[in-house]
Short mmCIF file of C-alpha atoms in Angstrom, two decimals:
data_model
loop_
_atom_site.label_atom_id
_atom_site.label_comp_id
_atom_site.label_asym_id
_atom_site.label_seq_id
_atom_site.Cartn_x
_atom_site.Cartn_y
_atom_site.Cartn_z
CA MET A 1 -10.41 -12.50 -6.22
CA SER A 2 -11.49 -14.88 -8.96
CA LYS A 3 -12.04 -14.13 -12.62
CA GLY A 4 -15.39 -12.76 -13.69
CA THR A 5 -18.23 -15.12 -14.38
CA SER A 6 -20.37 -14.87 -17.46
CA GLY A 7 -24.10 -15.20 -18.08
CA LYS A 8 -23.06 -17.42 -21.02
CA ASP A 9 -20.28 -19.89 -21.62
CA ASP A 10 -17.07 -17.82 -21.28
CA LYS A 11 -15.64 -19.37 -24.45
CA SER A 12 -18.55 -18.01 -26.49
CA THR A 13 -18.05 -14.45 -25.34
CA GLY A 14 -14.38 -14.04 -26.20
CA LEU A 15 -13.91 -12.23 -22.88
CA ASN A 16 -11.52 -13.52 -20.26
CA PHE A 17 -10.85 -10.86 -17.67
CA ILE A 18 -8.01 -11.16 -15.21
CA ALA A 19 -8.29 -9.49 -11.82
CA ALA A 20 -5.08 -7.46 -12.06
CA HIS A 21 -5.26 -5.64 -8.73
CA PHE A 22 -7.48 -4.34 -5.95
CA PHE A 23 -6.87 -0.96 -4.30
CA SER A 24 -8.54 -0.83 -0.89
CA LEU A 25 -9.86 2.49 0.40
CA PRO A 26 -10.25 3.43 4.09
CA SER A 27 -13.70 4.95 3.56
CA GLN A 28 -16.43 4.87 0.95
CA GLY A 29 -16.82 7.21 -2.01
CA ASN A 30 -19.90 7.80 -4.16
CA VAL A 31 -21.03 7.65 -7.79
CA TYR A 32 -19.28 10.98 -8.55
CA SER A 33 -15.92 10.38 -6.84
CA LEU A 34 -13.90 8.50 -9.47
CA THR A 35 -12.14 10.16 -12.40
CA PRO A 36 -9.18 9.19 -14.62
CA LEU A 37 -6.20 11.51 -15.09
CA ILE A 38 -5.14 10.81 -18.68
CA ASP A 39 -1.75 12.03 -19.91
CA ALA A 40 -0.72 12.94 -23.46
CA LYS A 41 0.21 9.31 -24.23
CA GLY A 42 -3.22 8.02 -23.23
CA HIS A 43 -2.03 6.43 -19.99
CA ALA A 44 -4.21 7.03 -16.97
CA ARG A 45 -4.00 7.43 -13.25
CA LEU A 46 -7.11 7.20 -11.13
CA LEU A 47 -8.17 9.96 -8.81
CA VAL A 48 -10.52 8.61 -6.14
CA ALA A 49 -12.17 10.66 -3.41
CA SER A 50 -13.63 9.28 -0.22
CA LEU A 51 -16.52 10.94 1.55
CA GLN A 52 -14.21 11.69 4.49
CA ARG A 53 -12.10 14.42 2.85
CA LYS A 54 -9.21 12.29 1.57
CA VAL A 55 -8.28 11.96 -2.13
CA TYR A 56 -6.06 9.19 -3.46
CA CYS A 57 -4.09 8.71 -6.66
CA LEU A 58 -3.96 5.12 -7.90
CA GLU A 59 -1.42 4.30 -10.58
CA TYR A 60 1.05 1.76 -11.92
CA THR A 61 4.73 2.71 -11.61
CA ASN A 62 7.17 0.49 -13.49
CA GLY A 63 4.43 -2.10 -13.75
CA ARG A 64 3.67 -2.08 -10.03
CA PRO A 65 0.44 -0.76 -8.47
CA CYS A 66 0.83 2.24 -6.20
CA LYS A 67 -1.62 4.17 -4.00
CA ARG A 68 -0.90 7.50 -2.37
CA GLU A 69 -2.88 10.27 -0.77
CA VAL A 70 -2.86 13.60 -2.60
CA PRO A 71 -2.78 16.58 -0.20
CA PHE A 72 -5.37 18.87 -1.83
CA THR A 73 -5.60 22.21 -0.05
CA TYR A 74 -8.81 23.99 0.98
CA ILE A 75 -10.57 20.79 1.96
CA PRO A 76 -11.03 21.30 5.71
CA ALA A 77 -11.37 18.55 8.26
CA GLY A 78 -14.91 17.26 8.41
CA ALA A 79 -15.69 18.33 4.85
CA GLU A 80 -17.57 15.92 2.62
CA ILE A 81 -16.41 15.49 -0.97
CA ILE A 82 -19.34 15.28 -3.39
CA SER A 83 -17.81 15.05 -6.88
CA VAL A 84 -14.45 15.02 -8.68
CA ASP A 85 -13.51 15.60 -12.32
CA ALA A 86 -10.23 16.20 -14.17
CA ILE A 87 -9.00 17.67 -17.46
CA ASN A 88 -5.63 17.54 -19.18
CA ARG A 89 -5.34 20.72 -21.26
CA SER A 90 -2.17 19.67 -23.07
CA VAL A 91 -1.59 17.09 -25.82
CA ILE A 92 2.18 16.88 -25.15
CA GLN A 93 2.54 17.04 -21.36
CA GLU A 94 0.70 16.96 -18.05
CA ASP A 95 -1.35 20.11 -17.57
CA PHE A 96 -4.13 18.99 -15.27
CA ILE A 97 -7.10 20.97 -14.06
CA ILE A 98 -8.96 19.19 -11.27
CA GLY A 99 -12.36 20.14 -9.93
CA ILE A 100 -13.60 19.02 -6.51
CA THR A 101 -16.93 19.98 -4.98
CA ILE A 102 -17.30 19.82 -1.20
CA ILE A 103 -19.79 20.45 1.58
CA LYS A 104 -18.36 22.02 4.72
CA ARG A 105 -20.36 21.90 7.94
CA ASP A 106 -19.88 24.82 10.32
CA ASP A 107 -18.75 23.79 13.80
CA GLY A 108 -21.33 24.33 16.51
CA LYS A 109 -23.98 25.46 14.02
CA ASP A 110 -26.67 23.62 12.14
CA GLN A 111 -25.45 25.13 8.88
CA GLN A 112 -23.30 24.15 5.94
CA SER A 113 -21.51 25.83 3.06
CA GLN A 114 -20.62 24.47 -0.36
CA PHE A 115 -17.56 25.07 -2.55
CA PHE A 116 -16.30 24.25 -6.01
CA ASN A 117 -12.51 24.04 -5.74
CA ILE A 118 -10.57 24.29 -9.00
CA TYR A 119 -6.92 23.21 -8.92
CA SER A 120 -4.52 24.05 -11.74
CA ASP A 121 -0.84 24.74 -12.34
CA TRP A 122 2.19 23.14 -13.92
CA ASP A 123 5.88 23.34 -13.14
CA LEU A 124 8.60 21.91 -15.39
CA ASN A 125 10.90 21.55 -12.38
CA SER A 126 8.43 19.46 -10.38
CA ASP A 127 8.73 15.69 -10.10
CA SER A 128 4.95 15.39 -9.91
CA ALA A 129 2.60 17.80 -11.67
CA LEU A 130 -0.25 16.46 -9.55
CA ASP A 131 1.44 17.51 -6.30
CA ILE A 132 1.89 21.04 -7.62
CA VAL A 133 -1.70 21.24 -8.85
CA SER A 134 -3.09 20.09 -5.51
CA GLN A 135 -1.56 23.12 -3.80
CA ASN A 136 -3.01 25.76 -6.14
CA CYS A 137 -6.70 26.17 -5.44
CA LEU A 138 -9.34 28.59 -6.62
CA PRO A 139 -12.31 28.10 -4.24
CA LEU A 140 -15.69 29.20 -5.57
CA HIS A 141 -18.49 29.53 -3.04
CA LEU A 142 -21.76 27.88 -4.08
CA ASP A 143 -25.25 28.80 -2.95
CA PHE A 144 -26.57 25.35 -3.84
CA VAL A 145 -25.71 21.72 -3.06
CA PRO A 146 -23.50 20.35 -5.88
CA TYR A 147 -24.17 17.08 -7.68
CA HIS A 148 -22.58 15.94 -10.97
CA LEU A 149 -19.39 17.74 -12.07
CA TYR A 150 -18.70 17.30 -15.79
CA HIS A 151 -16.37 18.85 -18.36
CA THR A 152 -16.84 19.22 -22.09
CA GLN A 153 -15.94 21.43 -25.04
CA ALA A 154 -17.84 24.57 -26.03
CA ARG A 155 -17.43 26.99 -28.90
CA SER A 156 -17.21 30.56 -27.64
CA LYS A 157 -16.27 33.82 -29.31
CA ASN A 158 -12.61 32.96 -28.77
CA GLY A 159 -12.89 29.48 -30.29
CA TRP A 160 -13.18 26.08 -28.67
CA GLU A 161 -12.51 25.83 -24.95
CA THR A 162 -12.98 23.32 -22.15
CA VAL A 163 -15.70 24.26 -19.68
CA TRP A 164 -17.19 22.85 -16.47
CA LEU A 165 -20.84 21.93 -16.05
CA LEU A 166 -22.12 21.45 -12.50
CA SER A 167 -25.65 20.38 -11.59
CA GLY A 168 -27.12 21.59 -8.34
CA SER A 169 -29.98 21.37 -5.86
CA ASP A 170 -31.43 24.56 -7.38
CA CYS A 171 -32.49 22.58 -10.48
CA CYS A 172 -29.89 24.34 -12.62
CA ILE A 173 -26.76 23.34 -14.52
CA HIS A 174 -24.10 25.94 -13.81
CA LEU A 175 -21.46 26.79 -16.41
CA TYR A 176 -17.87 27.76 -15.49
CA CYS A 177 -15.43 29.15 -18.06
CA SER A 178 -11.81 30.20 -17.81
CA ASP A 179 -10.87 33.87 -17.79
CA GLU A 180 -7.13 33.93 -18.44
CA GLU A 181 -5.81 32.13 -15.33
CA SER A 182 -9.07 32.11 -13.38
CA TYR A 183 -12.54 30.60 -13.62
CA GLN A 184 -15.92 32.18 -13.16
CA GLU A 185 -19.54 31.21 -13.55
CA VAL A 186 -21.24 32.55 -16.66
CA ASN A 187 -24.79 32.45 -17.96
CA ASN A 188 -25.34 29.14 -19.73
CA SER A 189 -27.92 30.49 -22.18
CA GLU A 190 -25.29 31.60 -24.71
CA LEU A 191 -23.19 28.42 -24.91
CA PHE A 192 -25.70 25.80 -23.67
CA PRO A 193 -29.22 27.05 -24.39
CA GLU A 194 -30.55 23.50 -23.91
CA PHE A 195 -29.89 23.77 -20.16
CA GLN A 196 -31.57 27.11 -19.66
CA TYR A 197 -35.03 26.04 -18.55
CA LEU A 198 -34.53 22.88 -16.51
CA SER A 199 -36.98 22.43 -13.65
CA GLU A 200 -35.64 19.31 -11.87
CA ILE A 201 -32.47 18.29 -10.05
CA VAL A 202 -30.06 16.78 -12.57
CA LEU A 203 -28.17 13.69 -11.39
CA GLN A 204 -26.19 12.96 -14.57
CA ILE A 205 -25.00 14.98 -17.59
CA ASP A 206 -23.64 13.68 -20.90
CA VAL A 207 -22.58 15.67 -23.97
CA SER A 208 -21.42 14.37 -27.36
CA TYR A 209 -20.35 16.12 -30.57
CA SER A 210 -20.57 14.91 -34.15
CA ALA A 211 -17.33 14.11 -35.99
CA ASP A 212 -17.26 17.58 -37.56
CA SER A 213 -18.19 19.28 -34.24
CA LYS A 214 -21.13 21.06 -35.86
CA ILE A 215 -23.86 19.19 -33.96
CA ARG A 216 -24.03 18.61 -30.23
CA THR A 217 -26.22 16.08 -28.47
CA SER A 218 -26.84 16.72 -24.78
CA ALA A 219 -28.64 14.53 -22.27
CA VAL A 220 -29.62 14.97 -18.63
CA ALA A 221 -31.00 12.46 -16.14
CA CYS A 222 -33.11 13.85 -13.33
CA GLU A 223 -33.95 12.89 -9.77
CA THR A 224 -37.65 12.58 -10.58
CA GLY A 225 -37.03 10.01 -13.33
CA THR A 226 -37.10 12.38 -16.30
CA VAL A 227 -34.54 12.11 -19.10
CA GLN A 228 -34.19 14.96 -21.59
CA VAL A 229 -32.16 14.78 -24.80
CA PHE A 230 -31.37 17.77 -27.04
CA ARG A 231 -29.85 18.28 -30.48
CA VAL A 232 -28.03 21.59 -30.88
CA ASN A 233 -26.59 23.18 -34.01
CA VAL A 234 -23.30 24.68 -32.85
CA GLU A 235 -22.72 27.06 -35.75
CA PRO A 236 -23.13 29.96 -36.26
CA GLY A 237 -24.44 30.07 -32.67
CA PRO A 238 -25.84 27.29 -30.46
CA GLN A 239 -29.47 26.66 -31.32
CA VAL A 240 -31.68 23.80 -30.11
CA THR A 241 -33.20 22.07 -33.14
CA ALA A 242 -34.76 18.97 -31.55
CA SER A 243 -35.52 17.53 -28.14
CA HIS A 244 -37.17 14.51 -26.59
CA THR A 245 -38.26 13.63 -23.04
CA VAL A 246 -38.93 10.25 -21.43
CA SER A 247 -40.16 9.75 -17.89
CA TRP A 248 -39.75 6.99 -15.33
CA ASP A 249 -41.22 6.37 -11.89
CA TYR A 250 -37.85 6.31 -10.15
CA PRO A 251 -34.62 8.35 -10.29
CA VAL A 252 -32.33 7.75 -13.27
CA ALA A 253 -28.86 6.59 -12.23
CA SER A 254 -27.14 7.28 -15.56
CA VAL A 255 -27.68 8.41 -19.14
CA LYS A 256 -25.09 7.85 -21.87
CA ILE A 257 -25.00 9.00 -25.49
CA PHE A 258 -23.25 6.61 -27.86
CA THR A 259 -22.94 5.25 -31.38
CA ILE A 260 -22.66 1.57 -32.24
CA ASN A 261 -19.44 1.78 -34.23
CA THR A 262 -16.26 3.00 -32.64
CA THR A 263 -12.78 3.61 -34.00
CA VAL A 264 -9.25 3.64 -32.67
CA PRO A 265 -7.41 6.94 -33.32
CA LEU A 266 -5.22 6.69 -36.40
CA PRO A 267 -1.45 6.70 -35.65
CA LYS A 268 0.29 9.95 -36.54
CA PHE A 269 2.68 8.25 -38.97
CA LEU A 270 -0.29 7.18 -41.09
CA LYS A 271 -2.14 10.49 -41.03
CA VAL A 272 0.55 12.17 -43.14
CA HIS A 273 -0.18 9.71 -45.96
CA ARG A 274 -3.92 10.32 -46.01
CA LYS A 275 -6.02 13.10 -47.35
CA ALA A 276 -8.48 14.81 -45.04
CA GLU A 277 -11.48 13.18 -46.72
CA ASP A 278 -9.94 9.73 -46.17
CA ILE A 279 -10.01 10.02 -42.38
CA THR A 280 -13.24 11.97 -41.95
CA GLN A 281 -16.12 9.81 -40.82
CA GLU A 282 -19.80 10.41 -41.25
CA PRO A 283 -21.56 10.81 -37.90
CA GLY A 284 -23.64 7.75 -37.01
CA LEU A 285 -27.07 7.56 -35.47
CA THR A 286 -27.25 8.83 -31.92
CA HIS A 287 -28.37 6.28 -29.37
CA VAL A 288 -28.97 6.73 -25.66
CA VAL A 289 -28.93 4.19 -22.85
CA VAL A 290 -30.95 5.05 -19.76
CA ALA A 291 -30.12 3.24 -16.52
CA THR A 292 -32.86 3.62 -13.92
CA THR A 293 -32.32 2.79 -10.28
CA LEU A 294 -35.25 0.40 -9.72
CA GLU A 295 -36.63 -0.37 -13.18
CA SER A 296 -35.30 -2.02 -16.32
CA CYS A 297 -32.65 -0.16 -18.30
CA TYR A 298 -33.48 0.79 -21.90
CA VAL A 299 -31.63 1.60 -25.10
CA TYR A 300 -33.17 4.27 -27.34
CA ARG A 301 -32.15 3.92 -30.97
CA ASP A 302 -31.93 7.24 -32.83
CA ILE A 303 -33.64 8.92 -29.89
CA LEU A 304 -34.19 12.19 -31.76
CA GLY A 305 -35.43 10.38 -34.87
CA SER A 306 -37.19 7.03 -34.89
CA ARG A 307 -37.10 6.78 -31.05
CA GLU A 308 -37.25 2.99 -30.95
CA SER A 309 -36.63 1.56 -27.48
CA TYR A 310 -35.29 -1.82 -26.36
CA GLU A 311 -35.15 -3.27 -22.87
CA LEU A 312 -31.87 -4.62 -21.53
CA PRO A 313 -32.69 -8.14 -20.27
CA GLU A 314 -32.40 -8.83 -16.54
CA SER A 315 -31.29 -5.27 -15.85
CA ASP A 316 -33.85 -5.00 -13.03
CA ARG A 317 -32.90 -8.25 -11.30
CA TYR A 318 -29.80 -7.17 -9.39
CA ASP A 319 -31.04 -4.64 -6.86
CA SER A 320 -30.47 -0.99 -7.77
CA VAL A 321 -28.47 0.05 -10.85
CA SER A 322 -25.88 2.61 -9.79
CA CYS A 323 -23.88 3.39 -12.95
CA CYS A 324 -23.51 2.77 -16.67
CA ILE A 325 -20.86 3.20 -19.37
CA THR A 326 -20.56 2.42 -23.07
CA CYS A 327 -17.27 1.20 -24.52
CA ASP A 328 -15.78 -1.35 -26.91
CA ILE A 329 -15.07 -3.87 -24.18
CA ASP A 330 -14.27 -6.75 -26.56
CA GLN A 331 -12.39 -4.54 -29.05
CA ASP A 332 -14.37 -5.62 -32.11
CA GLY A 333 -15.14 -2.08 -33.32
CA GLU A 334 -18.59 -1.90 -31.74
CA ASN A 335 -19.60 -0.40 -28.41
CA GLU A 336 -21.10 -2.51 -25.67
CA ILE A 337 -23.18 -1.37 -22.69
CA LEU A 338 -22.01 -2.03 -19.13
CA ILE A 339 -24.12 -1.44 -16.03
CA GLY A 340 -23.00 -1.66 -12.41
CA THR A 341 -25.41 -2.77 -9.71
CA TYR A 342 -25.68 -2.55 -5.97
CA GLU A 343 -25.94 -6.33 -5.96
CA GLN A 344 -22.21 -6.47 -6.73
CA LYS A 345 -22.46 -7.34 -10.40
CA VAL A 346 -21.25 -5.78 -13.66
CA ILE A 347 -23.45 -6.82 -16.58
CA MET A 348 -22.27 -6.34 -20.16
CA TYR A 349 -24.66 -6.17 -23.11
CA LYS A 350 -23.94 -6.58 -26.79
CA GLN A 351 -26.17 -5.80 -29.71
CA ASN A 352 -27.52 -8.94 -31.36
CA ALA A 353 -25.71 -9.39 -34.69
CA GLU A 354 -28.81 -10.89 -36.33
CA ASP A 355 -31.46 -8.67 -34.75
CA PHE A 356 -30.69 -5.00 -34.22
CA HIS A 357 -33.78 -4.71 -32.04
CA SER A 358 -32.32 -6.76 -29.20
CA TRP A 359 -29.39 -6.57 -26.82
CA ASP A 360 -28.10 -9.74 -25.17
CA ILE A 361 -26.17 -10.34 -21.97
CA TYR A 362 -22.64 -10.81 -23.21
CA HIS A 363 -20.66 -11.24 -20.02
CA SER A 364 -20.85 -10.49 -16.30
CA ILE A 365 -18.41 -9.98 -13.45
CA LYS A 366 -19.13 -10.52 -9.78
CA VAL A 367 -17.34 -8.40 -7.17
CA PRO A 368 -17.47 -8.64 -3.35
CA CYS A 369 -19.19 -5.29 -2.65
CA PRO A 370 -21.84 -2.94 -4.12
CA ILE A 371 -20.69 -1.07 -7.24
CA LEU A 372 -20.62 2.73 -7.34
CA ALA A 373 -18.84 3.66 -10.60
CA LEU A 374 -17.28 2.24 -13.77
CA THR A 375 -14.73 3.55 -16.23
CA HIS A 376 -12.62 2.15 -19.09
CA CYS A 377 -9.04 3.40 -19.48
CA ASP A 378 -5.40 2.34 -19.65
CA VAL A 379 -4.24 2.56 -16.04
CA ILE A 380 -1.69 -0.27 -16.29
CA GLY A 381 0.10 1.50 -19.15
CA ASP A 382 0.37 -1.44 -21.56
CA GLY A 383 -1.48 0.23 -24.41
CA SER A 384 -4.75 -1.65 -23.89
CA LEU A 385 -7.75 -0.51 -21.87
CA GLN A 386 -8.78 -1.98 -18.53
CA LEU A 387 -12.17 -2.10 -16.86
CA ILE A 388 -12.17 -0.11 -13.62
CA VAL A 389 -14.83 -1.00 -11.06
CA MET A 390 -15.29 1.18 -7.99
CA THR A 391 -17.09 -0.45 -5.07
CA THR A 392 -17.90 0.66 -1.54
CA THR A 393 -14.56 -0.73 -0.34
CA GLY A 394 -12.12 0.05 -3.16
CA ILE A 395 -11.11 -0.14 -6.80
CA HIS A 396 -10.92 -3.34 -8.87
CA ILE A 397 -8.73 -3.40 -12.00
CA PHE A 398 -9.72 -5.98 -14.63
CA GLN A 399 -7.54 -6.53 -17.69
CA HIS A 400 -7.87 -8.71 -20.76
CA ASN A 401 -5.80 -11.86 -20.93
CA PRO A 402 -2.62 -10.65 -22.76
CA TRP A 403 -2.36 -13.89 -24.75
CA GLU A 404 -5.87 -13.35 -26.11
CA LEU A 405 -5.26 -9.66 -26.73
CA ALA A 406 -2.08 -10.20 -28.77
CA PRO A 407 -3.84 -11.60 -31.89
CA VAL A 408 -6.16 -8.57 -31.92
CA VAL A 409 -3.17 -6.20 -31.87
CA LEU A 410 -1.35 -8.12 -34.60
CA LYS A 411 -4.43 -8.15 -36.81
CA ARG A 412 -4.83 -4.38 -36.48
CA LEU A 413 -1.15 -3.75 -37.18
CA GLU A 414 -1.36 -5.87 -40.32
CA ALA A 415 -4.43 -3.97 -41.46
CA LEU A 416 -2.70 -0.63 -40.88
CA ALA A 417 0.45 -1.75 -42.69
CA ASP A 418 -1.51 -3.05 -45.68
CA ASP A 419 -3.52 0.15 -45.81
CA ARG A 420 -0.39 2.30 -45.69
CA LEU A 421 1.26 0.36 -48.53
CA PHE A 422 -1.88 0.76 -50.62
CA LYS A 423 -1.94 4.52 -50.02
CA LEU A 424 1.74 4.90 -50.91
CA SER A 425 1.40 2.93 -54.15
CA SER A 426 -1.73 4.75 -55.35
#
């Protein structure tokens, strides 16, 4: 496969992606069936589910790409996998919790049953934590058809914990919390009051916390074209303080909460030389990008404040939009917007440096098949992040040209070293 093509001259964008590898899949997945498994070092493996029951782990071992099937239990023959998500509970080792939702059709009957399977365990003596996890399943029966499976943090009586959010055909977002070594559904009104009175099927969920974790912004995209955004004060107890709703004529494929500026986590050896106030950042304005299936995509600046909206140019020209992410794709400290389309194209947008009110096409990549999902993580294990594109036939891995990435790394290392010397001398 060739390198990506750009809507502008490639030299002007500063992006030069290399097609590192393509993992073919025997059957198609969907917009919910790709999730990264990120270890304590920040390296990722990709967990990809096909609609025909099988789940694959895609990874790089000693610099070489590797694909293998993971034998998850309690996924019977003929079952259809709807969504997959994964959590690593540990900051020092692999301690994965993997959620898989399935639909099982009863043989000989015109009926079906739905399950939310939660896999978790860890064994120091195992060569592969993932293989152990896949054999330890807690199946939860569902009385609704599952859609988006999403994990986030929530502040409960026992402190912060990771919870599951699952949208369903009953127009509800279901909340699942851990109870010692088990999981159970709990009423969402106490931890997520913003999701209590939804009246439409939710296709996408996104949750973001301020730097001090005191304010939560939640967004949902619905099948009818409605997008709802909430601001919640987390302390002393979750309370909705603001909300805003926008409506479209067609379903919304994706909604993402983001800020313009982004930062790279500070290395541990520098944190010891800084005071707490030196590394605490003020939360920026909250922006939301809404990717509709058959209309133009829009960016909402300060959606719970000024509510200014800007259209992403040409976002309605490439058939249906299927997915959207925000990330610092060119590593300049500012987030860009990436949308994936069913017309086999990834389009990247960057905020205009001279006019905040416009977003320009920054780069584009053409792939051979319709796009289902995007993510941005370090699957190669070289310390940089790669663009992962899931299509109807497999997974494309795009990496930056290492020779162009090296000056960026050196510049950041010099800045960190100079900053450390200044802190030690003051």
